[in-house]
mmCIF file of C-alpha atoms in Angstrom:
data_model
loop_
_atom_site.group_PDB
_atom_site.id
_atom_site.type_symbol
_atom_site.label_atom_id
_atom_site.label_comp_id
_atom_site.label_asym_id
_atom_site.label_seq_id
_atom_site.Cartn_x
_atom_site.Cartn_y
_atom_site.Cartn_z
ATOM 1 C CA UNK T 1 94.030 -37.857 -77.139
ATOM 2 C CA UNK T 2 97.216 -38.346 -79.648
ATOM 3 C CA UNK T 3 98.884 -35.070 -79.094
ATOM 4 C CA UNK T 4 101.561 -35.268 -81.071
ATOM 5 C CA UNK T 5 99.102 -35.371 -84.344
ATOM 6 C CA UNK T 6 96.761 -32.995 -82.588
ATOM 7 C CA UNK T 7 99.952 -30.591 -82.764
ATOM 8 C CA UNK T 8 100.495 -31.757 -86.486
ATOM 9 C CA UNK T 9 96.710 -30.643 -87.345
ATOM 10 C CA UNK T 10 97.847 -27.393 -85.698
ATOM 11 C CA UNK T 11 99.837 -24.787 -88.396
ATOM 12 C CA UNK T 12 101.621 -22.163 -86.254
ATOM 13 C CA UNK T 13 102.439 -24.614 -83.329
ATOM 14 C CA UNK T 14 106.454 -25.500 -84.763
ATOM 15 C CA UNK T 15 107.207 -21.896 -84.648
ATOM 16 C CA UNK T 16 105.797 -20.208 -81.513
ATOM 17 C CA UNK T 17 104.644 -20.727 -78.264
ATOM 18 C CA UNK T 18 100.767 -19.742 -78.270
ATOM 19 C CA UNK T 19 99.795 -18.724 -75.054
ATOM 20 C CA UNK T 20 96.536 -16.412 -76.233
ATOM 21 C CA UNK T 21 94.388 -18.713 -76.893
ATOM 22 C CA UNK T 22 91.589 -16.691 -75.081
ATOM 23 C CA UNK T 23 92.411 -13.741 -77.363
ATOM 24 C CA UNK T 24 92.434 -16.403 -80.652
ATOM 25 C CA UNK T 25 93.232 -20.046 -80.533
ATOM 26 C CA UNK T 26 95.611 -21.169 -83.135
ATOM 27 C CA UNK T 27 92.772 -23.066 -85.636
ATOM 28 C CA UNK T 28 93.274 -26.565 -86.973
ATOM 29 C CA UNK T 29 94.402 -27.175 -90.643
ATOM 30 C CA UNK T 30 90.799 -27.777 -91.891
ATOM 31 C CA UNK T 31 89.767 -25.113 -90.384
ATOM 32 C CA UNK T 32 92.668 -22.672 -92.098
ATOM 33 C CA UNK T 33 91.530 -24.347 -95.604
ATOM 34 C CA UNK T 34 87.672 -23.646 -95.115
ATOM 35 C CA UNK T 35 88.543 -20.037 -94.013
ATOM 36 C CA UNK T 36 89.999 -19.289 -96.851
ATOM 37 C CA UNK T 37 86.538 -19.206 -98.627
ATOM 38 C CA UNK T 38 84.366 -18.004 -95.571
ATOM 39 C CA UNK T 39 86.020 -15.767 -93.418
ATOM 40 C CA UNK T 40 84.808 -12.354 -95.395
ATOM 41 C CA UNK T 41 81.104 -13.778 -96.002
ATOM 42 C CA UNK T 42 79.832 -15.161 -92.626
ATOM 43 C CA UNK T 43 79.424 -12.987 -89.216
ATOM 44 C CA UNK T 44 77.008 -12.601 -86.127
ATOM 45 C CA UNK T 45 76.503 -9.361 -83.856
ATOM 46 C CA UNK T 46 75.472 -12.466 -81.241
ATOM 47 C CA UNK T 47 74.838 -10.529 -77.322
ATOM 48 C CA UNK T 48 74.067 -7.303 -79.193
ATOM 49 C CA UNK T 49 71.531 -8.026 -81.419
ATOM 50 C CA UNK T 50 69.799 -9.241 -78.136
ATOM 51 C CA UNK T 51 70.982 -6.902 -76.173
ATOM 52 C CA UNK T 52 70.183 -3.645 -78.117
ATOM 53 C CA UNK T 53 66.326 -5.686 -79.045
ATOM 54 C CA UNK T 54 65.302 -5.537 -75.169
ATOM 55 C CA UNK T 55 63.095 -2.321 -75.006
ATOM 56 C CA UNK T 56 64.495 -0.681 -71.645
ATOM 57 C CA UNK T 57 62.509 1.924 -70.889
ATOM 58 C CA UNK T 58 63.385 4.849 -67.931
ATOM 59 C CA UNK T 59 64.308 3.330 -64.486
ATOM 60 C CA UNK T 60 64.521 -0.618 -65.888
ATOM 61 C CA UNK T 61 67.593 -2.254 -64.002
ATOM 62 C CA UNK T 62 70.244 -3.822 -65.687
ATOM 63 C CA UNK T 63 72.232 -6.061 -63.489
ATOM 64 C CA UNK T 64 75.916 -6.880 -64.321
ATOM 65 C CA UNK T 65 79.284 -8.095 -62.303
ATOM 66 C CA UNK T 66 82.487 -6.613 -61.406
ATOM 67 C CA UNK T 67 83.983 -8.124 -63.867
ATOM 68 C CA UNK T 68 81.974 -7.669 -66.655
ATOM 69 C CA UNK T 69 84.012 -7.059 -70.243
ATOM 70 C CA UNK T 70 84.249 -2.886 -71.091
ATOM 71 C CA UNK T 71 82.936 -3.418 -74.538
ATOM 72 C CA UNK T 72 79.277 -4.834 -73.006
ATOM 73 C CA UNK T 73 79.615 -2.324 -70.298
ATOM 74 C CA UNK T 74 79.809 0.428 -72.754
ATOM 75 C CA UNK T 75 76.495 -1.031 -74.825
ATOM 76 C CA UNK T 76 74.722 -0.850 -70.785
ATOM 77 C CA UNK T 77 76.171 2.774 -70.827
ATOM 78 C CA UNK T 78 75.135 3.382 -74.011
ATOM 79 C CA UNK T 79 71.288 1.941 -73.237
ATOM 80 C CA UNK T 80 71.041 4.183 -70.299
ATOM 81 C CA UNK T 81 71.740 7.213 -71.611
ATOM 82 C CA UNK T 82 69.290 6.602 -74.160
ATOM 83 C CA UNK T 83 66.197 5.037 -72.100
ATOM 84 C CA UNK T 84 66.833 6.145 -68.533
ATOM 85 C CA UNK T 85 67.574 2.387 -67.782
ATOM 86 C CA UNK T 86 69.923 1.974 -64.914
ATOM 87 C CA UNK T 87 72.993 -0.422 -64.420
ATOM 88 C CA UNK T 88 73.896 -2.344 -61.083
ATOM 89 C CA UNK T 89 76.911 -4.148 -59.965
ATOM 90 C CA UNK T 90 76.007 -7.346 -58.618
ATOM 91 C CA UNK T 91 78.056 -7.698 -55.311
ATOM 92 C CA UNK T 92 80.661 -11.043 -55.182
ATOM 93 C CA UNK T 93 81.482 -12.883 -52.201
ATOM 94 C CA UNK T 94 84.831 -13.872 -50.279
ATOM 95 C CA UNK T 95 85.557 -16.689 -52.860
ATOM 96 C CA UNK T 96 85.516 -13.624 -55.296
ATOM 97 C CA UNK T 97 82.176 -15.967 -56.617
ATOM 98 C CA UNK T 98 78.911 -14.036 -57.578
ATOM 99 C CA UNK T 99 77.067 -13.670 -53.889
ATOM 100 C CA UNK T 100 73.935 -14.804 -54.475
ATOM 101 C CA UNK T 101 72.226 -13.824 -51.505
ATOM 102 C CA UNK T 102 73.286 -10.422 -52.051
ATOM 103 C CA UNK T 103 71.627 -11.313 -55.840
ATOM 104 C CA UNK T 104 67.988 -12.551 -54.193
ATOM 105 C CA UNK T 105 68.485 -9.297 -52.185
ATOM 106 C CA UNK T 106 68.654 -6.980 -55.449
ATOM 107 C CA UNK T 107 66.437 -8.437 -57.318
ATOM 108 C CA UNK T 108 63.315 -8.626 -54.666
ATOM 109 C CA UNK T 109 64.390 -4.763 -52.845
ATOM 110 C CA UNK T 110 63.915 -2.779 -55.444
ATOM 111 C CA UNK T 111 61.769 -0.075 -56.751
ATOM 112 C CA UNK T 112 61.269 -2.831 -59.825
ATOM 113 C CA UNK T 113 62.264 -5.900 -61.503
ATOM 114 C CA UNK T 114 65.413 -6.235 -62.805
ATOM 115 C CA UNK T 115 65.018 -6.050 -67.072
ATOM 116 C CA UNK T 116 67.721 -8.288 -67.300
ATOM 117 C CA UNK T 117 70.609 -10.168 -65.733
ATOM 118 C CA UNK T 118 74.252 -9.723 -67.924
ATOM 119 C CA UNK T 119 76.927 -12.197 -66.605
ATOM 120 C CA UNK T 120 80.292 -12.888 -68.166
ATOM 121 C CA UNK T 121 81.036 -16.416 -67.248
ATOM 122 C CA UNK T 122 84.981 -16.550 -67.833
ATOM 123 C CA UNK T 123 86.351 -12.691 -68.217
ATOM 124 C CA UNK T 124 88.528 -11.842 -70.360
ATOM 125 C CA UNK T 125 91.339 -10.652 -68.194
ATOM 126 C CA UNK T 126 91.370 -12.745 -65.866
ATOM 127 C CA UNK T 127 90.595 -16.819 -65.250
ATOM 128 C CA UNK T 128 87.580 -16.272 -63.028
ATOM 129 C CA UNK T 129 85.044 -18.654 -63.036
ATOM 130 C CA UNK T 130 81.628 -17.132 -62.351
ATOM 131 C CA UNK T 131 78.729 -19.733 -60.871
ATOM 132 C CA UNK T 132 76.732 -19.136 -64.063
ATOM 133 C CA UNK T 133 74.182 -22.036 -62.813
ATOM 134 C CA UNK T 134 73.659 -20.231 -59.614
ATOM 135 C CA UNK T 135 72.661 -17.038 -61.243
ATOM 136 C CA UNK T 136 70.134 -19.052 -63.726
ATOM 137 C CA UNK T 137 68.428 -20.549 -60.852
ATOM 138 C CA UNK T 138 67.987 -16.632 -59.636
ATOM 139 C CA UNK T 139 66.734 -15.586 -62.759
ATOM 140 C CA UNK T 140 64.530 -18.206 -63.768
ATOM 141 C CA UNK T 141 62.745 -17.897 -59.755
ATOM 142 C CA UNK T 142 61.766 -14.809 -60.626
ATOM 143 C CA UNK T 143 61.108 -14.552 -64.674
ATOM 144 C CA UNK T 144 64.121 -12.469 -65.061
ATOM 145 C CA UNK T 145 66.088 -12.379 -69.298
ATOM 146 C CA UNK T 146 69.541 -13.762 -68.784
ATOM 147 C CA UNK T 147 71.795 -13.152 -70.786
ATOM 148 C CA UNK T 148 75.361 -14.820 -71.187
ATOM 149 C CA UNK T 149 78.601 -13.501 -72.081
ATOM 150 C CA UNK T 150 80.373 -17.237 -72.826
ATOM 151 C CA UNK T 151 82.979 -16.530 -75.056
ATOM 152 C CA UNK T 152 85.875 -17.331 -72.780
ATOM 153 C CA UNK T 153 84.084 -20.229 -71.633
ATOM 154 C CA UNK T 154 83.103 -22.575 -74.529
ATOM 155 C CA UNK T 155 85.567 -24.563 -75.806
ATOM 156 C CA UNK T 156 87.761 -24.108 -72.376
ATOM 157 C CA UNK T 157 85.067 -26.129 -70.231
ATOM 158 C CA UNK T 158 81.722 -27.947 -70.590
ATOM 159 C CA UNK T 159 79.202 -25.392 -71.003
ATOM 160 C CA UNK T 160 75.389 -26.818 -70.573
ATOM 161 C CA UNK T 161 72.912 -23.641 -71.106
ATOM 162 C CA UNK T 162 69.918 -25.738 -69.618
ATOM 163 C CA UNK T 163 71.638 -26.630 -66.370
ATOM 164 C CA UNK T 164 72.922 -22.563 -66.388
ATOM 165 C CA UNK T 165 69.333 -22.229 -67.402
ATOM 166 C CA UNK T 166 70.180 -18.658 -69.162
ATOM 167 C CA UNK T 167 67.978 -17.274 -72.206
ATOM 168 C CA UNK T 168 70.805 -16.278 -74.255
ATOM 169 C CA UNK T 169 74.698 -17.010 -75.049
ATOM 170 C CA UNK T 170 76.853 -15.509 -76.942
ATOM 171 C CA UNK T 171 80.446 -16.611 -78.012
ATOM 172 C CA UNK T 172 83.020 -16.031 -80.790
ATOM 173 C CA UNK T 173 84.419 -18.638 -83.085
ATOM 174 C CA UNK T 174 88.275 -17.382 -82.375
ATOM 175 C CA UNK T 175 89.058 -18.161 -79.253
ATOM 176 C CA UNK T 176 89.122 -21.897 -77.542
ATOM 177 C CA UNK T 177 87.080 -23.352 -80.028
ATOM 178 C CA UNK T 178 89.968 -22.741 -82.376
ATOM 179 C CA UNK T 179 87.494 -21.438 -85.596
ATOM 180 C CA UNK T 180 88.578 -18.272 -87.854
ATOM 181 C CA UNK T 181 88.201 -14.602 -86.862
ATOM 182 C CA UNK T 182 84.497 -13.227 -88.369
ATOM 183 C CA UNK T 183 81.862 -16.039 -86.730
ATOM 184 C CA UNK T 184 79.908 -15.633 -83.716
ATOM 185 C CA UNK T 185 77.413 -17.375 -82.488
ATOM 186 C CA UNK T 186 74.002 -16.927 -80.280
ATOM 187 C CA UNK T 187 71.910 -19.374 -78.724
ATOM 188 C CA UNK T 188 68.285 -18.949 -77.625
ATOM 189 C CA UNK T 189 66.437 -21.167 -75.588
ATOM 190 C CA UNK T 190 63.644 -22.395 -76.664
ATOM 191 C CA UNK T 191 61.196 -20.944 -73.654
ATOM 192 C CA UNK T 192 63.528 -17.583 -74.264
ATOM 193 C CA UNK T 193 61.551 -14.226 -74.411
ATOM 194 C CA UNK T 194 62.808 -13.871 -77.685
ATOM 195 C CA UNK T 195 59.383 -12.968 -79.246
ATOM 196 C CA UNK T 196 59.204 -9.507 -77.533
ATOM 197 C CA UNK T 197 62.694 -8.710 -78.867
ATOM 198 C CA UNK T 198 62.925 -6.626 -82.274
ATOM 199 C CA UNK T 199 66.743 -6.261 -82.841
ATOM 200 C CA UNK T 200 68.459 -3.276 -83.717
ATOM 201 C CA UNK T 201 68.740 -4.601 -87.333
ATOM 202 C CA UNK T 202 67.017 -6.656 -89.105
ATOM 203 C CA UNK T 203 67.271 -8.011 -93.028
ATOM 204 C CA UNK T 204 65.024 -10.625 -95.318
ATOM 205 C CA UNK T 205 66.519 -13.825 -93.061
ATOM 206 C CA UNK T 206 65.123 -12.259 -89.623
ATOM 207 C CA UNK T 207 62.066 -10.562 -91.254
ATOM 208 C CA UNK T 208 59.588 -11.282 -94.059
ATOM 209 C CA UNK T 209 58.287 -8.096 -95.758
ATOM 210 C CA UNK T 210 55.022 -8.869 -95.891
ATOM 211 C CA UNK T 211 53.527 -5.984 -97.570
ATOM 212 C CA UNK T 212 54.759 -2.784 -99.073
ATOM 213 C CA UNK T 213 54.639 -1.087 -95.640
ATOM 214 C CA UNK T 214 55.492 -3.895 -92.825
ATOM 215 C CA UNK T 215 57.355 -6.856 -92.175
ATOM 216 C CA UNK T 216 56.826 -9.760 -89.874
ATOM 217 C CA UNK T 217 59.691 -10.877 -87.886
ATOM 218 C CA UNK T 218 60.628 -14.225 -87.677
ATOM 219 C CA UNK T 219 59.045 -15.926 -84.337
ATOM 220 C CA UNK T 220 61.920 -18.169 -84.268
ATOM 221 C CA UNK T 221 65.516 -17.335 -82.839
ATOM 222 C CA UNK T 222 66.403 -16.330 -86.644
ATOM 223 C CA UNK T 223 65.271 -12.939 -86.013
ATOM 224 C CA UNK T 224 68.493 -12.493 -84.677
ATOM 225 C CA UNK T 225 70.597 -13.786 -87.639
ATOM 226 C CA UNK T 226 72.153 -11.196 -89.759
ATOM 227 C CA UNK T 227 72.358 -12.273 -93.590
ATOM 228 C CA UNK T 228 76.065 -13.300 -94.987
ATOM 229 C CA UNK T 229 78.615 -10.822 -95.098
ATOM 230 C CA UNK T 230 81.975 -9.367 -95.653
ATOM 231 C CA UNK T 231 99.611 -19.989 -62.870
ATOM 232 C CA UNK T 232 98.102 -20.141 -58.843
ATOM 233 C CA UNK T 233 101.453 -18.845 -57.134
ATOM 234 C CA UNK T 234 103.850 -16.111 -58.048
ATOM 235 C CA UNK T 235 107.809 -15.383 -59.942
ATOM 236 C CA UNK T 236 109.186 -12.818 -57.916
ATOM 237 C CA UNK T 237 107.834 -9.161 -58.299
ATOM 238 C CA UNK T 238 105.021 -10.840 -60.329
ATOM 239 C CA UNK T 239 101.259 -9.691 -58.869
ATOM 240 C CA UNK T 240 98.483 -11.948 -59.852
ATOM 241 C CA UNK T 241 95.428 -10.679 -60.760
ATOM 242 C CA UNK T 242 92.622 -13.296 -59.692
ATOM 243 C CA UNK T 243 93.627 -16.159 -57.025
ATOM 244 C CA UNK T 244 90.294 -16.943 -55.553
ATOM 245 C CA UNK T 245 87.406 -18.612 -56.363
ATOM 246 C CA UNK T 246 87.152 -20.919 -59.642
ATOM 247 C CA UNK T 247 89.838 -20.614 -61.634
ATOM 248 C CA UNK T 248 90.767 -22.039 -65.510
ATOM 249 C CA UNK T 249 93.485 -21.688 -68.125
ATOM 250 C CA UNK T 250 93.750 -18.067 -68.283
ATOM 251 C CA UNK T 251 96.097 -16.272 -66.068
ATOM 252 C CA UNK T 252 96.650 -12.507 -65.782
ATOM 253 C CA UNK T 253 99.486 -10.411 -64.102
ATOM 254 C CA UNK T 254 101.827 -7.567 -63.629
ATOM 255 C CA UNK T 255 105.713 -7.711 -63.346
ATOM 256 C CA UNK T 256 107.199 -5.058 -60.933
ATOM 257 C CA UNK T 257 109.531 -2.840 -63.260
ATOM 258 C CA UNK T 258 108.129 -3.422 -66.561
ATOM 259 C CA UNK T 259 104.762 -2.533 -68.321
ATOM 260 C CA UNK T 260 102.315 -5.102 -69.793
ATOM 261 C CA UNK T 261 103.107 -3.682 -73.076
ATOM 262 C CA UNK T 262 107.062 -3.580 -72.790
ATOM 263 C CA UNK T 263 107.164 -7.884 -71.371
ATOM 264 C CA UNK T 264 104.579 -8.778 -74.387
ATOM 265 C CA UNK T 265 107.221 -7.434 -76.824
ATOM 266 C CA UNK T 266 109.813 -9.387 -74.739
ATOM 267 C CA UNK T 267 108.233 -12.317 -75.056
ATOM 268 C CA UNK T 268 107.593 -11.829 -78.797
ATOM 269 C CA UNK T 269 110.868 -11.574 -79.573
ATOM 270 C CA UNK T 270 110.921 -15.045 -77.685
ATOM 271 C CA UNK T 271 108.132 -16.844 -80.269
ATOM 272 C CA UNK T 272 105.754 -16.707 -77.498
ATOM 273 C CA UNK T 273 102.199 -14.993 -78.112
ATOM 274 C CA UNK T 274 100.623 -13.310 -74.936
ATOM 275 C CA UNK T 275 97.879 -10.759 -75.288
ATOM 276 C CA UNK T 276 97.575 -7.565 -72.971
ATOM 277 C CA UNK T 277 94.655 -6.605 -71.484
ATOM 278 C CA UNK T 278 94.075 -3.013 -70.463
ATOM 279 C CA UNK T 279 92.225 -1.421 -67.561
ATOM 280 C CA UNK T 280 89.559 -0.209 -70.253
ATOM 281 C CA UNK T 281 88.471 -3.953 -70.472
ATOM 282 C CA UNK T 282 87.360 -4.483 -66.943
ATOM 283 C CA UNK T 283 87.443 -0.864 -65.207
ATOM 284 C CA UNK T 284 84.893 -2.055 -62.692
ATOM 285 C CA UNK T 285 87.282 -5.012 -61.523
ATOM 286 C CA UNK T 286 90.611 -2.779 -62.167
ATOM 287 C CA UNK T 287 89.146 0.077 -59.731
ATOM 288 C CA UNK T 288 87.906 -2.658 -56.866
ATOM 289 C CA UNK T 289 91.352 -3.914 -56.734
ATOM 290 C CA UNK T 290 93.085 -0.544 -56.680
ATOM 291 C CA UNK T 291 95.132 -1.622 -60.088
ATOM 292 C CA UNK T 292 95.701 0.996 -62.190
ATOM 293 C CA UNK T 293 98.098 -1.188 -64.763
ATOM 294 C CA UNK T 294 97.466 -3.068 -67.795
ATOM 295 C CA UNK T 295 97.753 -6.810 -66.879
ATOM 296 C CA UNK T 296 99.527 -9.306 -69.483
ATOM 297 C CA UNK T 297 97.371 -12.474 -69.928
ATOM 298 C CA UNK T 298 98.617 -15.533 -70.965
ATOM 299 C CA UNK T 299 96.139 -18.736 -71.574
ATOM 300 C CA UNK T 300 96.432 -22.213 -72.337
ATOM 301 C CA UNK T 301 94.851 -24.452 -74.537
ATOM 302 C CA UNK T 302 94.848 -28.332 -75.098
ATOM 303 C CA UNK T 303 97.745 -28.336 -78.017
ATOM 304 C CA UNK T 304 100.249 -26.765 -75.342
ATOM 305 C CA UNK T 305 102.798 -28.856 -73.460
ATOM 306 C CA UNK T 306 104.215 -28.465 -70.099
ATOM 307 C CA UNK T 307 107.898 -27.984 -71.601
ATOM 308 C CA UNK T 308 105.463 -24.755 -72.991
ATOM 309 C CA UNK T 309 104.513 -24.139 -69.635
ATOM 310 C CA UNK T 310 107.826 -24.262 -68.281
ATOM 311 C CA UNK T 311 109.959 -21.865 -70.871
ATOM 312 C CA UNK T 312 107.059 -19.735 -70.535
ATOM 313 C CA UNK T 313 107.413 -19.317 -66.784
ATOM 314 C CA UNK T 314 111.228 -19.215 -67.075
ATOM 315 C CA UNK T 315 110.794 -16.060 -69.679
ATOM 316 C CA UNK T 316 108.324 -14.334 -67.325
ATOM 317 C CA UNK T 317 110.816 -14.186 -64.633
ATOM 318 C CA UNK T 318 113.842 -13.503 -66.802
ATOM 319 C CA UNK T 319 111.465 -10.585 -68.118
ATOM 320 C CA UNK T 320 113.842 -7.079 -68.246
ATOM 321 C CA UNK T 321 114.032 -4.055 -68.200
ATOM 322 C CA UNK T 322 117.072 -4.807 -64.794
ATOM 323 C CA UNK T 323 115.054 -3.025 -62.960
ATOM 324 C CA UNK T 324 113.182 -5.947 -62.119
ATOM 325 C CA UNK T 325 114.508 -8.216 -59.650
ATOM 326 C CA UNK T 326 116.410 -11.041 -60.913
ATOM 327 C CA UNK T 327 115.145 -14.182 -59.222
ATOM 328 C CA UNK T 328 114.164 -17.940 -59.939
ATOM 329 C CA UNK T 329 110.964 -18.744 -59.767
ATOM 330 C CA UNK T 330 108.897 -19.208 -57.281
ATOM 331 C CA UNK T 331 106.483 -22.272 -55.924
ATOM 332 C CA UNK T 332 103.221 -19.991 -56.960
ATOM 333 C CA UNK T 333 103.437 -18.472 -60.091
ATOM 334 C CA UNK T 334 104.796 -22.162 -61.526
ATOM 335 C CA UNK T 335 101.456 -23.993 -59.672
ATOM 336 C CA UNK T 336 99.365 -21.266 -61.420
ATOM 337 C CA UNK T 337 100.151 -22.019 -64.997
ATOM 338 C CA UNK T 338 101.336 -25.509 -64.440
ATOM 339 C CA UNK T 339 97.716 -25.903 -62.806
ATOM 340 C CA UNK T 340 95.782 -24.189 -65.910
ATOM 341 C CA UNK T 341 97.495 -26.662 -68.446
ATOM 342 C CA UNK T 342 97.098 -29.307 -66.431
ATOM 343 C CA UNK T 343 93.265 -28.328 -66.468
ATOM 344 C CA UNK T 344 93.023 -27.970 -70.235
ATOM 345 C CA UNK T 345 94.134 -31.313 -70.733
ATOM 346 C CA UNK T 346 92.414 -32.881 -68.300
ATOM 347 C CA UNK T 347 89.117 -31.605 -69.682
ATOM 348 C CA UNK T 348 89.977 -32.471 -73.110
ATOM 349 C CA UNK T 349 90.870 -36.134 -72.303
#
């Protein structure tokens, strides 16, 4: 890989430090041109439309993870309050790693089949690596829909739905596969039990209105499309928020004496783009941990270079207000984002 023109493809690279490429990738020059024509006419609702299609009914068990993103977790709220339908945390092991005995356990003890297993593979606040495969195997054992959150996994690592062996993934353009904001995507597999789903909406490219009163649904995955439209160490008084299990190129973290909010603007001011992601995201994971601040995320992508890496650590533990110790950096924090880049370019090689 050339990275020098890579970074020439790349507008936006000259002039800032882009370290949010899990919140939105900085997009290639093609892609900038096509957008241009596209962005307001092309969108998916992706996990929803298959979420929101399942018909839970009273006591049906949704199973999810500790770390599962708040906007899904609200939809699983929002499901049970309507249908009865009842949400489970899946327990994780000591390699913070979904525990999949605990998983066989849930799914054959109780009062009835789960209705469907949720997993975010990569969370958003964090660089967590869930055993996605591991929970397929689970699922497909015992006929269970699963359903998979992927967007912060695509584009960072290989992703092979038929060795995860889920029914469904969902992603976003925006993030590490460096497209424009407004595309999704949703995959289906092909033995999916798509063909009991009806999706919250439908319009003439999901459904065919066959007569003046009804309308077929497509027995395809299209019945889901909507039509067009418009760092593994620490700088001092830095706390981590993940540092077990598999990790990638997304690191998230507090600094003792300054808010999430307050070192983002710091580092703005420094032409370097971090993201911040709040408790609201991952309340489940936030509680567990006994963290009750917003954690400031940075995450790498292939484009970045390790002088990148190292300003960026340098400004971390330079951030102010003086109340925060003034120290060099230490061993960790450096290992943890040297580690991630190192990672992302080693996968894209």
């Amino acid at each position: 890989m050339d990275l020098d023109q890579v970074r020439r493809d790349t507008p936006g690279v000259a002039d800032v430090i882009h370290f949010n490429n899990a919140g939105m990738a900085l997009p290639t020059q093609a892609v900038v041109d096509i957008q241009k024509d596209w962005l307001d006419r092309e969108a998916t609702l992706g996990g929803y439309e298959v979420f929101y299609g399942i018909p839970f009914q009273q006591g049906d068990r949704i199973l999810t993870t500790m770390l599962e993103y708040g906007a899904n977790y609200i939809a699983f709220l929002q499901v049970a309050k309507r249908t009865g339908a009842v949400i489970e945390v899946i327990a994780e092991d000591a390699n913070g790693d979904i525990d999949i005995p605990a998983l066989e356990q849930m799914v054959t003890s109780g009062p009835k089949k789960p209705a469907l297993i949720a997993l975010v593979h990569v969370p958003s606040n964090c660089g967590r690596v869930y055993d996605a495969a591991a929970v397929g195997r689970v699922a497909r054992a015992h006929s269970i829909p699963y359903l998979l959150d992927a967007c912060q996994s695509v584009g960072q690592m290989p992703v092979d739905v038929a060795a995860i062996g889920c029914d469904w993934a969902t992603g976003t353009s925006r993030k590490f596969l460096r497209g424009p904001r407004g595309i999704g995507w949703l995959y289906a597999s092909r033995s999916s039990q798509h063909t009991s789903i009806e999706p919250a909406q439908l319009d003439n490219s999901a459904a065919t209105w066959t007569t003046r009163d009804t309308y077929e649904m497509s027995s395809t995955a299209k019945r889901y499309e909507v039509y067009e439209k418009n760092f593994a160490a620490m700088v001092p008084g830095v706390s981590l928020f993940d540092q077990q299990g598999t990790l990638c190129g997304i690191v998230a973290f507090a600094k003792a004496g300054t808010t999430a909010d307050d070192a983002q603007q710091q580092l703005q001011q420094q032409g370097i783009n971090t993201w911040v992601t709040p408790l609201t995201t991952t309340r489940l994971a936030f509680e567990a941990k006994g963290i009750t601040e917003d954690q400031l995320r940075l995450s790498v992508h292939y484009y970045n270079t390790e002088e990148e890496v190292q300003r960026v650590v340098a400004a971390v533990a330079a951030l102010k207000p003086s109340t925060a110790a003034k120290a060099g950096l230490s061993s960790a924090f450096w290992l943890l984002m040297g580690g991630a880049w190192s990672s992302r370019r080693a996968s894209s090689q």
